[in-house]
PDB file of C-alpha atoms in Angstrom:
ATOM      1  CA  MET A   1       0.311  -0.302   0.041  1.00  0.00           C
ATOM      2  CA  PHE A   2       2.891   2.576   0.834  1.00  0.00           C
ATOM      3  CA  ARG A   3       4.311   1.709  -2.696  1.00  0.00           C
ATOM      4  CA  ARG A   4       1.219   2.658  -4.242  1.00  0.00           C
ATOM      5  CA  PHE A   5       1.596   5.949  -2.247  1.00  0.00           C
ATOM      6  CA  LEU A   6       5.330   6.168  -3.555  1.00  0.00           C
ATOM      7  CA  GLN A   7       4.179   5.836  -7.023  1.00  0.00           C
ATOM      8  CA  GLY A   8       1.585   8.493  -7.078  1.00  0.00           C
ATOM      9  CA  GLY A   9       3.483  10.945  -5.542  1.00  0.00           C
ATOM     10  CA  VAL A  10       6.727  10.459  -7.878  1.00  0.00           C
ATOM     11  CA  LEU A  11       4.070  10.023 -10.615  1.00  0.00           C
ATOM     12  CA  MET A  12       2.515  14.029  -9.308  1.00  0.00           C
ATOM     13  CA  ALA A  13       6.377  15.037  -9.277  1.00  0.00           C
ATOM     14  CA  VAL A  14       7.158  13.947 -12.988  1.00  0.00           C
ATOM     15  CA  VAL A  15       3.910  15.913 -14.031  1.00  0.00           C
ATOM     16  CA  LEU A  16       4.693  18.861 -12.082  1.00  0.00           C
ATOM     17  CA  GLY A  17       8.592  19.142 -13.006  1.00  0.00           C
ATOM     18  CA  ALA A  18       7.830  18.206 -16.604  1.00  0.00           C
ATOM     19  CA  GLY A  19       5.327  21.190 -16.815  1.00  0.00           C
ATOM     20  CA  PRO A  20       7.838  24.089 -17.859  1.00  0.00           C
ATOM     21  CA  ALA A  21       9.471  21.777 -20.466  1.00  0.00           C
ATOM     22  CA  LEU A  22       6.341  20.491 -21.847  1.00  0.00           C
ATOM     23  CA  ALA A  23       4.812  23.936 -22.145  1.00  0.00           C
ATOM     24  CA  GLN A  24       5.698  25.909 -25.527  1.00  0.00           C
ATOM     25  CA  LYS A  25       5.148  29.511 -26.307  1.00  0.00           C
ATOM     26  CA  LYS A  26       1.353  29.167 -27.894  1.00  0.00           C
ATOM     27  CA  GLN A  27      -1.156  30.125 -25.700  1.00  0.00           C
ATOM     28  CA  GLY A  28      -3.834  27.071 -24.399  1.00  0.00           C
ATOM     29  CA  ASP A  29      -0.697  24.817 -23.664  1.00  0.00           C
ATOM     30  CA  VAL A  30      -0.831  25.601 -19.402  1.00  0.00           C
ATOM     31  CA  ASN A  31      -4.391  25.737 -17.948  1.00  0.00           C
ATOM     32  CA  VAL A  32      -5.462  26.584 -14.466  1.00  0.00           C
ATOM     33  CA  PHE A  33      -9.175  26.369 -13.715  1.00  0.00           C
ATOM     34  CA  LEU A  34     -11.504  26.225 -10.470  1.00  0.00           C
ATOM     35  CA  ARG A  35     -13.925  23.725 -10.192  1.00  0.00           C
ATOM     36  CA  GLY A  36     -17.595  23.422  -8.880  1.00  0.00           C
ATOM     37  CA  GLY A  37     -20.135  21.080  -8.367  1.00  0.00           C
ATOM     38  CA  ILE A  38     -21.891  18.256  -6.213  1.00  0.00           C
ATOM     39  CA  GLY A  39     -20.880  14.895  -5.457  1.00  0.00           C
ATOM     40  CA  ASP A  40     -22.191  11.753  -3.351  1.00  0.00           C
ATOM     41  CA  TYR A  41     -21.003   8.140  -2.512  1.00  0.00           C
ATOM     42  CA  THR A  42     -21.940   5.031  -4.317  1.00  0.00           C
ATOM     43  CA  GLY A  43     -22.778   1.452  -3.792  1.00  0.00           C
ATOM     44  CA  ASP A  44     -23.165   0.574   0.010  1.00  0.00           C
ATOM     45  CA  LEU A  45     -21.299   4.083   0.830  1.00  0.00           C
ATOM     46  CA  GLY A  46     -24.125   6.249  -0.910  1.00  0.00           C
ATOM     47  CA  ASP A  47     -26.716   4.399   1.230  1.00  0.00           C
ATOM     48  CA  LEU A  48     -25.211   5.972   4.093  1.00  0.00           C
ATOM     49  CA  SER A  49     -24.473   9.711   2.566  1.00  0.00           C
ATOM     50  CA  SER A  50     -26.240  12.438   1.119  1.00  0.00           C
ATOM     51  CA  THR A  51     -25.230  14.418  -1.948  1.00  0.00           C
ATOM     52  CA  GLY A  52     -23.030  17.637  -1.301  1.00  0.00           C
ATOM     53  CA  PRO A  53     -20.830  20.441  -2.831  1.00  0.00           C
ATOM     54  CA  LEU A  54     -17.614  19.763  -4.237  1.00  0.00           C
ATOM     55  CA  TRP A  55     -14.410  22.177  -5.096  1.00  0.00           C
ATOM     56  CA  GLY A  56     -11.235  22.501  -6.612  1.00  0.00           C
ATOM     57  CA  LEU A  57      -8.658  23.953  -8.154  1.00  0.00           C
ATOM     58  CA  THR A  58      -6.513  21.969 -11.377  1.00  0.00           C
ATOM     59  CA  LEU A  59      -3.510  22.498 -13.581  1.00  0.00           C
ATOM     60  CA  ASN A  60      -3.698  21.075 -16.892  1.00  0.00           C
ATOM     61  CA  LEU A  61      -0.337  20.725 -19.516  1.00  0.00           C
ATOM     62  CA  GLN A  62      -1.434  19.986 -23.098  1.00  0.00           C
ATOM     63  CA  PRO A  63       1.916  19.374 -24.350  1.00  0.00           C
ATOM     64  CA  THR A  64      -0.084  17.865 -27.968  1.00  0.00           C
ATOM     65  CA  THR A  65      -3.741  18.175 -28.991  1.00  0.00           C
ATOM     66  CA  PHE A  66      -4.387  15.178 -27.888  1.00  0.00           C
ATOM     67  CA  LEU A  67      -2.961  14.057 -24.665  1.00  0.00           C
ATOM     68  CA  GLY A  68      -2.703  16.042 -21.442  1.00  0.00           C
ATOM     69  CA  PHE A  69      -1.858  15.933 -17.635  1.00  0.00           C
ATOM     70  CA  GLU A  70      -3.683  17.453 -14.655  1.00  0.00           C
ATOM     71  CA  VAL A  71      -2.700  17.773 -11.304  1.00  0.00           C
ATOM     72  CA  GLY A  72      -5.112  19.176  -8.506  1.00  0.00           C
ATOM     73  CA  TYR A  73      -7.049  19.717  -5.316  1.00  0.00           C
ATOM     74  CA  GLU A  74     -10.070  18.607  -4.446  1.00  0.00           C
ATOM     75  CA  GLY A  75     -12.570  18.649  -1.570  1.00  0.00           C
ATOM     76  CA  SER A  76     -16.177  17.920  -1.132  1.00  0.00           C
ATOM     77  CA  GLN A  77     -18.618  17.731   2.052  1.00  0.00           C
ATOM     78  CA  ASN A  78     -21.321  14.916   2.374  1.00  0.00           C
ATOM     79  CA  LYS A  79     -23.685  14.738   5.165  1.00  0.00           C
ATOM     80  CA  VAL A  80     -23.973  10.969   7.036  1.00  0.00           C
ATOM     81  CA  ALA A  81     -27.361   9.520   6.539  1.00  0.00           C
ATOM     82  CA  ASP A  82     -27.550   7.269   9.334  1.00  0.00           C
ATOM     83  CA  THR A  83     -30.693   6.696  11.310  1.00  0.00           C
ATOM     84  CA  ARG A  84     -28.930   5.839  14.298  1.00  0.00           C
ATOM     85  CA  LEU A  85     -27.156   9.449  14.897  1.00  0.00           C
ATOM     86  CA  PHE A  86     -29.534  11.783  16.406  1.00  0.00           C
ATOM     87  CA  ASP A  87     -27.112  14.659  14.985  1.00  0.00           C
ATOM     88  CA  ALA A  88     -25.192  12.702  11.978  1.00  0.00           C
ATOM     89  CA  PRO A  89     -21.883  13.683  10.892  1.00  0.00           C
ATOM     90  CA  SER A  90     -20.115  15.512   7.671  1.00  0.00           C
ATOM     91  CA  LEU A  91     -17.620  13.759   5.672  1.00  0.00           C
ATOM     92  CA  VAL A  92     -15.226  16.253   4.594  1.00  0.00           C
ATOM     93  CA  ARG A  93     -12.799  15.076   2.296  1.00  0.00           C
ATOM     94  CA  ASN A  94      -9.647  16.902   0.822  1.00  0.00           C
ATOM     95  CA  GLY A  95      -7.202  15.184  -1.667  1.00  0.00           C
ATOM     96  CA  GLY A  96      -5.103  15.346  -4.577  1.00  0.00           C
ATOM     97  CA  SER A  97      -4.902  13.599  -7.803  1.00  0.00           C
ATOM     98  CA  ALA A  98      -2.917  13.160 -10.640  1.00  0.00           C
ATOM     99  CA  LEU A  99      -4.757  12.541 -14.526  1.00  0.00           C
ATOM    100  CA  VAL A 100      -3.547  11.782 -17.830  1.00  0.00           C
ATOM    101  CA  LYS A 101      -6.511  12.589 -20.220  1.00  0.00           C
ATOM    102  CA  VAL A 102      -6.828  11.994 -24.317  1.00  0.00           C
ATOM    103  CA  SER A 103      -8.654  13.701 -26.969  1.00  0.00           C
ATOM    104  CA  PRO A 104      -9.610  13.841 -30.620  1.00  0.00           C
ATOM    105  CA  PRO A 105      -6.636  15.842 -32.334  1.00  0.00           C
ATOM    106  CA  PHE A 106      -8.413  17.687 -34.709  1.00  0.00           C
ATOM    107  CA  LEU A 107     -10.798  19.538 -31.911  1.00  0.00           C
ATOM    108  CA  THR A 108      -9.322  22.208 -30.083  1.00  0.00           C
ATOM    109  CA  ALA A 109     -11.555  24.582 -29.687  1.00  0.00           C
ATOM    110  CA  VAL A 110     -13.999  22.303 -28.188  1.00  0.00           C
ATOM    111  CA  ARG A 111     -12.629  19.323 -26.980  1.00  0.00           C
ATOM    112  CA  PRO A 112     -14.317  16.258 -25.527  1.00  0.00           C
ATOM    113  CA  PHE A 113     -12.010  14.118 -22.907  1.00  0.00           C
ATOM    114  CA  ALA A 114     -11.080  11.017 -21.309  1.00  0.00           C
ATOM    115  CA  GLY A 115      -8.714  10.364 -18.424  1.00  0.00           C
ATOM    116  CA  VAL A 116      -7.577   7.826 -16.018  1.00  0.00           C
ATOM    117  CA  GLY A 117      -5.423   8.651 -12.742  1.00  0.00           C
ATOM    118  CA  LEU A 118      -4.663   8.080  -8.963  1.00  0.00           C
ATOM    119  CA  GLY A 119      -6.006   9.912  -6.454  1.00  0.00           C
ATOM    120  CA  LEU A 120      -5.137   9.883  -2.576  1.00  0.00           C
ATOM    121  CA  SER A 121      -7.820  11.883   0.114  1.00  0.00           C
ATOM    122  CA  TYR A 122      -8.296  12.501   3.577  1.00  0.00           C
ATOM    123  CA  VAL A 123     -11.793  11.714   4.907  1.00  0.00           C
ATOM    124  CA  ASP A 124     -12.263  13.915   7.787  1.00  0.00           C
ATOM    125  CA  VAL A 125     -15.497  13.127  10.264  1.00  0.00           C
ATOM    126  CA  ARG A 126     -16.547  15.688  11.236  1.00  0.00           C
ATOM    127  CA  GLY A 127     -19.606  15.806  14.042  1.00  0.00           C
ATOM    128  CA  ALA A 128     -21.047  12.743  16.032  1.00  0.00           C
ATOM    129  CA  GLY A 129     -20.607   9.276  15.090  1.00  0.00           C
ATOM    130  CA  ALA A 130     -17.720   8.511  17.232  1.00  0.00           C
ATOM    131  CA  GLY A 131     -16.625   4.566  16.889  1.00  0.00           C
ATOM    132  CA  LEU A 132     -19.116   4.107  13.941  1.00  0.00           C
ATOM    133  CA  TYR A 133     -17.181   6.503  11.297  1.00  0.00           C
ATOM    134  CA  ASP A 134     -13.437   7.518  11.382  1.00  0.00           C
ATOM    135  CA  SER A 135     -11.321   9.774   9.740  1.00  0.00           C
ATOM    136  CA  ASP A 136      -8.989   8.141   6.868  1.00  0.00           C
ATOM    137  CA  LEU A 137      -6.658   8.067   4.598  1.00  0.00           C
ATOM    138  CA  MET A 138      -7.865   6.501   1.362  1.00  0.00           C
ATOM    139  CA  GLU A 139      -6.655   5.796  -2.801  1.00  0.00           C
ATOM    140  CA  GLU A 140      -8.518   6.119  -5.466  1.00  0.00           C
ATOM    141  CA  VAL A 141      -8.525   5.898  -9.119  1.00  0.00           C
ATOM    142  CA  PRO A 142     -10.395   8.911 -10.670  1.00  0.00           C
ATOM    143  CA  LEU A 143     -11.934   8.320 -14.115  1.00  0.00           C
ATOM    144  CA  ALA A 144     -12.919  11.400 -15.570  1.00  0.00           C
ATOM    145  CA  VAL A 145     -15.067  12.333 -19.031  1.00  0.00           C
ATOM    146  CA  GLY A 146     -15.808  15.591 -20.245  1.00  0.00           C
ATOM    147  CA  LEU A 147     -16.028  18.677 -22.364  1.00  0.00           C
ATOM    148  CA  GLU A 148     -13.645  21.406 -22.522  1.00  0.00           C
ATOM    149  CA  PHE A 149     -14.641  24.962 -24.429  1.00  0.00           C
ATOM    150  CA  ASN A 150     -11.547  26.783 -25.314  1.00  0.00           C
ATOM    151  CA  THR A 151     -10.986  30.682 -26.636  1.00  0.00           C
ATOM    152  CA  GLY A 152      -7.994  32.983 -26.292  1.00  0.00           C
ATOM    153  CA  GLY A 153      -7.167  32.768 -22.943  1.00  0.00           C
ATOM    154  CA  LEU A 154     -10.630  31.771 -21.311  1.00  0.00           C
ATOM    155  CA  THR A 155     -11.391  27.787 -20.939  1.00  0.00           C
ATOM    156  CA  ALA A 156     -14.384  26.787 -19.602  1.00  0.00           C
ATOM    157  CA  GLY A 157     -16.029  22.962 -19.303  1.00  0.00           C
ATOM    158  CA  VAL A 158     -18.057  20.316 -17.868  1.00  0.00           C
ATOM    159  CA  ARG A 159     -17.249  17.163 -16.539  1.00  0.00           C
ATOM    160  CA  GLY A 160     -17.774  14.008 -14.601  1.00  0.00           C
ATOM    161  CA  THR A 161     -15.660  11.573 -12.529  1.00  0.00           C
ATOM    162  CA  TYR A 162     -16.271   8.583 -10.930  1.00  0.00           C
ATOM    163  CA  ARG A 163     -13.482   7.511  -8.170  1.00  0.00           C
ATOM    164  CA  VAL A 164     -13.088   3.760  -7.373  1.00  0.00           C
ATOM    165  CA  LEU A 165     -12.023   3.854  -3.924  1.00  0.00           C
ATOM    166  CA  ILE A 166      -9.543   1.649  -3.016  1.00  0.00           C
ATOM    167  CA  ASP A 167      -9.675   1.694   0.794  1.00  0.00           C
ATOM    168  CA  GLN A 168     -13.023   3.372   2.344  1.00  0.00           C
ATOM    169  CA  ASP A 169     -11.989   2.628   5.771  1.00  0.00           C
ATOM    170  CA  PHE A 170     -14.152   5.886   7.627  1.00  0.00           C
ATOM    171  CA  ALA A 171     -17.574   3.450   7.160  1.00  0.00           C
ATOM    172  CA  ASP A 172     -15.852   0.230   8.534  1.00  0.00           C
ATOM    173  CA  ALA A 173     -17.860  -0.070  11.660  1.00  0.00           C
ATOM    174  CA  THR A 174     -21.293   0.599   9.853  1.00  0.00           C
ATOM    175  CA  SER A 175     -21.363  -2.463   8.328  1.00  0.00           C
ATOM    176  CA  THR A 176     -20.992  -6.801   8.810  1.00  0.00           C
ATOM    177  CA  ASP A 177     -19.780  -6.881   5.241  1.00  0.00           C
ATOM    178  CA  ASP A 178     -17.103  -4.552   3.561  1.00  0.00           C
ATOM    179  CA  ALA A 179     -19.023  -1.539   2.566  1.00  0.00           C
ATOM    180  CA  GLY A 180     -17.680  -1.115  -1.249  1.00  0.00           C
ATOM    181  CA  GLY A 181     -18.881   1.967  -3.345  1.00  0.00           C
ATOM    182  CA  GLY A 182     -16.891   4.859  -5.062  1.00  0.00           C
ATOM    183  CA  LEU A 183     -17.329   8.439  -5.381  1.00  0.00           C
ATOM    184  CA  MET A 184     -19.059  10.160  -8.371  1.00  0.00           C
ATOM    185  CA  ASP A 185     -19.312  13.881  -8.882  1.00  0.00           C
ATOM    186  CA  ALA A 186     -20.369  16.524 -11.858  1.00  0.00           C
ATOM    187  CA  SER A 187     -18.683  19.879 -12.076  1.00  0.00           C
ATOM    188  CA  LEU A 188     -18.409  23.025 -14.009  1.00  0.00           C
ATOM    189  CA  THR A 189     -14.774  24.490 -15.045  1.00  0.00           C
ATOM    190  CA  LEU A 190     -13.506  27.917 -15.342  1.00  0.00           C
ATOM    191  CA  GLY A 191     -10.171  29.317 -15.872  1.00  0.00           C
ATOM    192  CA  ALA A 192      -6.983  30.667 -17.839  1.00  0.00           C
ATOM    193  CA  ARG A 193      -5.105  29.455 -20.485  1.00  0.00           C
ATOM    194  CA  PHE A 194      -1.490  30.697 -21.130  1.00  0.00           C
TER     195      PHE A 194
END
């Protein structure tokens, strides 16, 4: 497990370090954008939570028209929907991820894309529910699809991301079986191109 953390960290460092070398002088090679939307857990975990807000900041490097790399921060907050608790806690997630994106090489102004990557998030259980829910560090495999609109110095878009959760121990005590599930979100993006 530590090996996966280390590999993810190395991947993020390589992408960040390679950014200046990959970026050329034309506008659009480097994009910085804010994300905002909604998200919820799926599967058994979805039965325990409600839909909540999502936010983030992303750096996108586009060395070619068909290949891109993203690194970013993301956070979300979901209330726990547990009838056993009078005052249910919130699951506040903060984390980072690195993503490799592919898109059709002939589309740049309106660019559809698909991506896959690695992520690591810390879920902080805030409020009542100690003993049933514990704060936890979880590994993720984000799978994203979306559409970006690029013009001049601006970029905007819409995307959906499903995160396969490798580890979701924050909800272990709530179920006799393995509480499985993922994390799905939909968001809008808005930012600048350089």
